[in-house]
Amino acid sequence: MNRQYHVYIMGSASGVLYIGSTSNLRRRVWQHRVDWFEGFSRRYRVDRLLFFEEHQTARAMVQRERRLKGWVRRRKVELIETGNAGWRDLAEGWFKGGGDRGPSGLGGFG
């Protein structure tokens, strides 16, 4: 089985952006949705997947994540809007229960 590596941008309803990387995008999005992480992610409710890209190696993933984190906000917004002009949640419907939250969604990332 080939491992997949993703860099992603999550957003909040108020427009706060969060850039991260993972080898399991579906699980990571679910973790953001249920406030699994303390700190920035939970504080600003970054729970909408706005952008993601796949990389072949962990090294490439980490390099890209670092590069994106160094960008000014305007450039990050341009990247999102290139493929997602409406800022829709790209993970909508990925989890059980439709709403992606609550007890029905807890095991839904598998």
GROMACS .gro file of N, CA and C in nm:
model
  330
    1MET      N    1   0.084  -0.119   0.000
    1MET     CA    2   0.000   0.000   0.000
    1MET      C    3   0.088   0.125   0.000
    2ASN      N    4   0.062   0.214  -0.093
    2ASN     CA    5   0.135   0.339  -0.099
    2ASN      C    6   0.075   0.439  -0.001
    3ARG      N    7   0.159   0.501   0.075
    3ARG     CA    8   0.114   0.601   0.170
    3ARG      C    9   0.090   0.732   0.097
    4GLN      N   10  -0.013   0.802   0.136
    4GLN     CA   11  -0.043   0.932   0.078
    4GLN      C   12  -0.007   1.040   0.178
    5TYR      N   13   0.048   1.149   0.129
    5TYR     CA   14   0.087   1.261   0.213
    5TYR      C   15   0.016   1.385   0.162
    6HIS      N   16  -0.046   1.459   0.253
    6HIS     CA   17  -0.123   1.576   0.213
    6HIS      C   18  -0.083   1.700   0.291
    7VAL      N   19  -0.085   1.812   0.222
    7VAL     CA   20  -0.079   1.943   0.284
    7VAL      C   21  -0.219   1.999   0.268
    8TYR      N   22  -0.270   2.064   0.370
    8TYR     CA   23  -0.408   2.110   0.365
    8TYR      C   24  -0.420   2.247   0.429
    9ILE      N   25  -0.528   2.316   0.393
    9ILE     CA   26  -0.563   2.441   0.457
    9ILE      C   27  -0.706   2.427   0.509
   10MET      N   28  -0.721   2.449   0.638
   10MET     CA   29  -0.852   2.451   0.702
   10MET      C   30  -0.887   2.596   0.730
   11GLY      N   31  -1.016   2.625   0.740
   11GLY     CA   32  -1.060   2.760   0.770
   11GLY      C   33  -1.173   2.760   0.869
   12SER      N   34  -1.195   2.876   0.927
   12SER     CA   35  -1.306   2.893   1.021
   12SER      C   36  -1.415   2.976   0.955
   13ALA      N   37  -1.530   2.983   1.019
   13ALA     CA   38  -1.640   3.064   0.968
   13ALA      C   39  -1.601   3.211   0.962
   14SER      N   40  -1.509   3.254   1.048
   14SER     CA   41  -1.466   3.393   1.051
   14SER      C   42  -1.349   3.422   0.957
   15GLY      N   43  -1.298   3.318   0.888
   15GLY     CA   44  -1.193   3.340   0.789
   15GLY      C   45  -1.051   3.312   0.836
   16VAL      N   46  -1.035   3.261   0.957
   16VAL     CA   47  -0.902   3.224   1.007
   16VAL      C   48  -0.854   3.102   0.928
   17LEU      N   49  -0.726   3.101   0.891
   17LEU     CA   50  -0.669   2.990   0.814
   17LEU      C   51  -0.570   2.912   0.898
   18TYR      N   52  -0.565   2.782   0.873
   18TYR     CA   53  -0.470   2.692   0.940
   18TYR      C   54  -0.411   2.601   0.834
   19ILE      N   55  -0.279   2.592   0.829
   19ILE     CA   56  -0.210   2.504   0.735
   19ILE      C   57  -0.150   2.388   0.811
   20GLY      N   58  -0.169   2.267   0.760
   20GLY     CA   59  -0.114   2.149   0.824
   20GLY      C   60  -0.078   2.043   0.721
   21SER      N   61  -0.026   1.932   0.772
   21SER     CA   62   0.009   1.820   0.685
   21SER      C   63  -0.023   1.691   0.758
   22THR      N   64  -0.045   1.586   0.680
   22THR     CA   65  -0.086   1.458   0.739
   22THR      C   66  -0.068   1.345   0.639
   23SER      N   67  -0.060   1.224   0.691
   23SER     CA   68  -0.060   1.106   0.604
   23SER      C   69  -0.198   1.041   0.601
   24ASN      N   70  -0.296   1.103   0.669
   24ASN     CA   71  -0.434   1.053   0.667
   24ASN      C   72  -0.528   1.175   0.670
   25LEU      N   73  -0.558   1.228   0.554
   25LEU     CA   74  -0.636   1.351   0.543
   25LEU      C   75  -0.775   1.337   0.603
   26ARG      N   76  -0.840   1.228   0.575
   26ARG     CA   77  -0.976   1.208   0.624
   26ARG      C   78  -0.980   1.212   0.777
   27ARG      N   79  -0.889   1.139   0.841
   27ARG     CA   80  -0.884   1.138   0.987
   27ARG      C   81  -0.850   1.277   1.042
   28ARG      N   82  -0.755   1.346   0.977
   28ARG     CA   83  -0.715   1.476   1.027
   28ARG      C   84  -0.829   1.578   1.018
   29VAL      N   85  -0.905   1.575   0.910
   29VAL     CA   86  -1.019   1.666   0.898
   29VAL      C   87  -1.120   1.637   1.008
   30TRP      N   88  -1.148   1.509   1.033
   30TRP     CA   89  -1.239   1.471   1.140
   30TRP      C   90  -1.189   1.523   1.274
   31GLN      N   91  -1.059   1.512   1.298
   31GLN     CA   92  -1.002   1.561   1.424
   31GLN      C   93  -1.025   1.711   1.440
   32HIS      N   94  -1.011   1.786   1.333
   32HIS     CA   95  -1.039   1.930   1.339
   32HIS      C   96  -1.187   1.953   1.368
   33ARG      N   97  -1.273   1.873   1.307
   33ARG     CA   98  -1.418   1.891   1.323
   33ARG      C   99  -1.465   1.869   1.466
   34VAL      N  100  -1.404   1.775   1.535
   34VAL     CA  101  -1.447   1.743   1.672
   34VAL      C  102  -1.359   1.807   1.779
   35ASP      N  103  -1.281   1.907   1.739
   35ASP     CA  104  -1.193   1.980   1.832
   35ASP      C  105  -1.097   1.887   1.907
   36TRP      N  106  -1.040   1.794   1.836
   36TRP     CA  107  -0.946   1.696   1.892
   36TRP      C  108  -0.821   1.765   1.947
   37PHE      N  109  -0.778   1.871   1.878
   37PHE     CA  110  -0.654   1.940   1.913
   37PHE      C  111  -0.681   2.060   2.003
   38GLU      N  112  -0.597   2.077   2.104
   38GLU     CA  113  -0.604   2.197   2.186
   38GLU      C  114  -0.526   2.307   2.115
   39GLY      N  115  -0.545   2.429   2.158
   39GLY     CA  116  -0.467   2.539   2.104
   39GLY      C  117  -0.536   2.610   1.988
   40PHE      N  118  -0.457   2.651   1.890
   40PHE     CA  119  -0.503   2.735   1.780
   40PHE      C  120  -0.624   2.677   1.709
   41SER      N  121  -0.616   2.552   1.672
   41SER     CA  122  -0.722   2.487   1.595
   41SER      C  123  -0.856   2.492   1.668
   42ARG      N  124  -0.855   2.462   1.795
   42ARG     CA  125  -0.978   2.464   1.875
   42ARG      C  126  -1.023   2.608   1.904
   43ARG      N  127  -0.929   2.692   1.939
   43ARG     CA  128  -0.962   2.830   1.974
   43ARG      C  129  -1.032   2.903   1.860
   44TYR      N  130  -0.985   2.881   1.738
   44TYR     CA  131  -1.040   2.953   1.624
   44TYR      C  132  -1.138   2.871   1.541
   45ARG      N  133  -1.170   2.750   1.585
   45ARG     CA  134  -1.270   2.664   1.520
   45ARG      C  135  -1.241   2.647   1.370
   46VAL      N  136  -1.119   2.610   1.339
   46VAL     CA  137  -1.083   2.585   1.199
   46VAL      C  138  -1.129   2.444   1.163
   47ASP      N  139  -1.247   2.435   1.104
   47ASP     CA  140  -1.309   2.304   1.083
   47ASP      C  141  -1.359   2.282   0.941
   48ARG      N  142  -1.319   2.366   0.847
   48ARG     CA  143  -1.362   2.352   0.708
   48ARG      C  144  -1.239   2.329   0.619
   49LEU      N  145  -1.242   2.222   0.543
   49LEU     CA  146  -1.132   2.192   0.452
   49LEU      C  147  -1.148   2.279   0.327
   50LEU      N  148  -1.053   2.370   0.305
   50LEU     CA  149  -1.062   2.463   0.194
   50LEU      C  150  -0.969   2.429   0.079
   51PHE      N  151  -0.861   2.358   0.108
   51PHE     CA  152  -0.761   2.327   0.007
   51PHE      C  153  -0.682   2.206   0.054
   52PHE      N  154  -0.642   2.121  -0.040
   52PHE     CA  155  -0.546   2.015  -0.009
   52PHE      C  156  -0.476   1.972  -0.135
   53GLU      N  157  -0.357   1.919  -0.116
   53GLU     CA  158  -0.281   1.864  -0.227
   53GLU      C  159  -0.204   1.742  -0.178
   54GLU      N  160  -0.183   1.649  -0.268
   54GLU     CA  161  -0.115   1.524  -0.234
   54GLU      C  162   0.031   1.533  -0.275
   55HIS      N  163   0.117   1.468  -0.195
   55HIS     CA  164   0.260   1.460  -0.225
   55HIS      C  165   0.304   1.315  -0.217
   56GLN      N  166   0.406   1.282  -0.290
   56GLN     CA  167   0.454   1.144  -0.298
   56GLN      C  168   0.539   1.102  -0.179
   57THR      N  169   0.604   1.198  -0.114
   57THR     CA  170   0.691   1.164  -0.002
   57THR      C  171   0.662   1.255   0.117
   58ALA      N  172   0.699   1.208   0.235
   58ALA     CA  173   0.683   1.288   0.356
   58ALA      C  174   0.772   1.412   0.348
   59ARG      N  175   0.886   1.397   0.293
   59ARG     CA  176   0.979   1.509   0.280
   59ARG      C  177   0.919   1.621   0.195
   60ALA      N  178   0.861   1.585   0.081
   60ALA     CA  179   0.799   1.684  -0.007
   60ALA      C  180   0.681   1.751   0.064
   61MET      N  181   0.605   1.673   0.139
   61MET     CA  182   0.492   1.727   0.214
   61MET      C  183   0.537   1.832   0.315
   62VAL      N  184   0.638   1.799   0.393
   62VAL     CA  185   0.687   1.891   0.496
   62VAL      C  186   0.746   2.017   0.433
   63GLN      N  187   0.819   2.001   0.325
   63GLN     CA  188   0.876   2.118   0.257
   63GLN      C  189   0.767   2.212   0.207
   64ARG      N  190   0.663   2.155   0.148
   64ARG     CA  191   0.553   2.236   0.096
   64ARG      C  192   0.478   2.304   0.210
   65GLU      N  193   0.454   2.232   0.318
   65GLU     CA  194   0.385   2.292   0.433
   65GLU      C  195   0.463   2.412   0.485
   66ARG      N  196   0.591   2.397   0.501
   66ARG     CA  197   0.675   2.508   0.550
   66ARG      C  198   0.670   2.627   0.456
   67ARG      N  199   0.673   2.597   0.326
   67ARG     CA  200   0.668   2.705   0.226
   67ARG      C  201   0.536   2.782   0.237
   68LEU      N  202   0.425   2.708   0.243
   68LEU     CA  203   0.295   2.774   0.251
   68LEU      C  204   0.280   2.855   0.379
   69LYS      N  205   0.331   2.804   0.489
   69LYS     CA  206   0.321   2.877   0.615
   69LYS      C  207   0.398   3.009   0.610
   70GLY      N  208   0.497   3.017   0.523
   70GLY     CA  209   0.574   3.140   0.509
   70GLY      C  210   0.509   3.244   0.419
   71TRP      N  211   0.404   3.207   0.351
   71TRP     CA  212   0.335   3.299   0.260
   71TRP      C  213   0.252   3.400   0.338
   72VAL      N  214   0.232   3.518   0.278
   72VAL     CA  215   0.141   3.617   0.334
   72VAL      C  216  -0.002   3.568   0.309
   73ARG      N  217  -0.095   3.619   0.386
   73ARG     CA  218  -0.234   3.574   0.377
   73ARG      C  219  -0.290   3.587   0.235
   74ARG      N  220  -0.264   3.698   0.170
   74ARG     CA  221  -0.316   3.721   0.036
   74ARG      C  222  -0.280   3.608  -0.058
   75ARG      N  223  -0.159   3.560  -0.049
   75ARG     CA  224  -0.113   3.451  -0.137
   75ARG      C  225  -0.183   3.319  -0.102
   76LYS      N  226  -0.207   3.295   0.026
   76LYS     CA  227  -0.280   3.175   0.069
   76LYS      C  228  -0.423   3.179   0.017
   77VAL      N  229  -0.485   3.295   0.026
   77VAL     CA  230  -0.622   3.312  -0.024
   77VAL      C  231  -0.626   3.286  -0.174
   78GLU      N  232  -0.528   3.337  -0.248
   78GLU     CA  233  -0.522   3.313  -0.392
   78GLU      C  234  -0.510   3.164  -0.423
   79LEU      N  235  -0.431   3.092  -0.345
   79LEU     CA  236  -0.416   2.948  -0.364
   79LEU      C  237  -0.551   2.878  -0.342
   80ILE      N  238  -0.619   2.912  -0.236
   80ILE     CA  239  -0.750   2.852  -0.207
   80ILE      C  240  -0.846   2.881  -0.322
   81GLU      N  241  -0.852   3.006  -0.362
   81GLU     CA  242  -0.951   3.048  -0.462
   81GLU      C  243  -0.921   2.997  -0.602
   82THR      N  244  -0.800   2.953  -0.628
   82THR     CA  245  -0.767   2.894  -0.757
   82THR      C  246  -0.851   2.770  -0.783
   83GLY      N  247  -0.873   2.689  -0.681
   83GLY     CA  248  -0.951   2.566  -0.698
   83GLY      C  249  -1.081   2.564  -0.621
   84ASN      N  250  -1.105   2.667  -0.540
   84ASN     CA  251  -1.223   2.667  -0.453
   84ASN      C  252  -1.271   2.811  -0.432
   85ALA      N  253  -1.314   2.872  -0.539
   85ALA     CA  254  -1.350   3.014  -0.538
   85ALA      C  255  -1.459   3.047  -0.436
   86GLY      N  256  -1.550   2.954  -0.410
   86GLY     CA  257  -1.658   2.977  -0.316
   86GLY      C  258  -1.625   2.944  -0.171
   87TRP      N  259  -1.503   2.901  -0.147
   87TRP     CA  260  -1.458   2.862  -0.013
   87TRP      C  261  -1.552   2.757   0.048
   88ARG      N  262  -1.599   2.665  -0.035
   88ARG     CA  263  -1.686   2.560   0.018
   88ARG      C  264  -1.602   2.458   0.093
   89ASP      N  265  -1.665   2.386   0.182
   89ASP     CA  266  -1.598   2.283   0.260
   89ASP      C  267  -1.578   2.161   0.170
   90LEU      N  268  -1.456   2.132   0.135
   90LEU     CA  269  -1.425   2.021   0.043
   90LEU      C  270  -1.450   1.884   0.106
   91ALA      N  271  -1.465   1.879   0.237
   91ALA     CA  272  -1.490   1.752   0.307
   91ALA      C  273  -1.636   1.735   0.345
   92GLU      N  274  -1.721   1.821   0.295
   92GLU     CA  275  -1.863   1.809   0.327
   92GLU      C  276  -1.914   1.672   0.282
   93GLY      N  277  -1.981   1.602   0.373
   93GLY     CA  278  -2.036   1.471   0.342
   93GLY      C  279  -1.940   1.354   0.359
   94TRP      N  280  -1.819   1.378   0.407
   94TRP     CA  281  -1.723   1.270   0.425
   94TRP      C  282  -1.757   1.178   0.541
   95PHE      N  283  -1.835   1.224   0.636
   95PHE     CA  284  -1.853   1.150   0.760
   95PHE      C  285  -1.998   1.111   0.782
   96LYS      N  286  -2.019   1.011   0.866
   96LYS     CA  287  -2.154   0.964   0.899
   96LYS      C  288  -2.235   1.077   0.960
   97GLY      N  289  -2.364   1.073   0.938
   97GLY     CA  290  -2.453   1.168   1.001
   97GLY      C  291  -2.469   1.298   0.926
   98GLY      N  292  -2.393   1.319   0.820
   98GLY     CA  293  -2.409   1.437   0.738
   98GLY      C  294  -2.355   1.564   0.797
   99GLY      N  295  -2.377   1.587   0.928
   99GLY     CA  296  -2.334   1.712   0.989
   99GLY      C  297  -2.188   1.711   1.029
  100ASP      N  298  -2.125   1.596   1.024
  100ASP     CA  299  -1.983   1.581   1.054
  100ASP      C  300  -1.948   1.604   1.201
  101ARG      N  301  -2.045   1.617   1.288
  101ARG     CA  302  -2.019   1.639   1.430
  101ARG      C  303  -2.107   1.547   1.513
  102GLY      N  304  -2.074   1.537   1.639
  102GLY     CA  305  -2.158   1.462   1.730
  102GLY      C  306  -2.135   1.313   1.723
  103PRO      N  307  -2.207   1.237   1.804
  103PRO     CA  308  -2.186   1.093   1.819
  103PRO      C  309  -2.194   1.014   1.688
  104SER      N  310  -2.282   1.055   1.597
  104SER     CA  311  -2.295   0.977   1.474
  104SER      C  312  -2.172   0.989   1.386
  105GLY      N  313  -2.090   1.092   1.405
  105GLY     CA  314  -1.973   1.112   1.321
  105GLY      C  315  -1.843   1.063   1.383
  106LEU      N  316  -1.847   1.016   1.506
  106LEU     CA  317  -1.724   0.982   1.575
  106LEU      C  318  -1.645   0.871   1.508
  107GLY      N  319  -1.709   0.772   1.456
  107GLY     CA  320  -1.636   0.664   1.393
  107GLY      C  321  -1.636   0.675   1.242
  108GLY      N  322  -1.679   0.786   1.191
  108GLY     CA  323  -1.705   0.797   1.048
  108GLY      C  324  -1.588   0.822   0.959
  109PHE      N  325  -1.467   0.829   1.013
  109PHE     CA  326  -1.354   0.859   0.925
  109PHE      C  327  -1.287   0.735   0.872
  110GLY      N  328  -1.322   0.617   0.920
  110GLY     CA  329  -1.254   0.492   0.888
  110GLY      C  330  -1.266   0.439   0.755
   0.00000   0.00000   0.00000
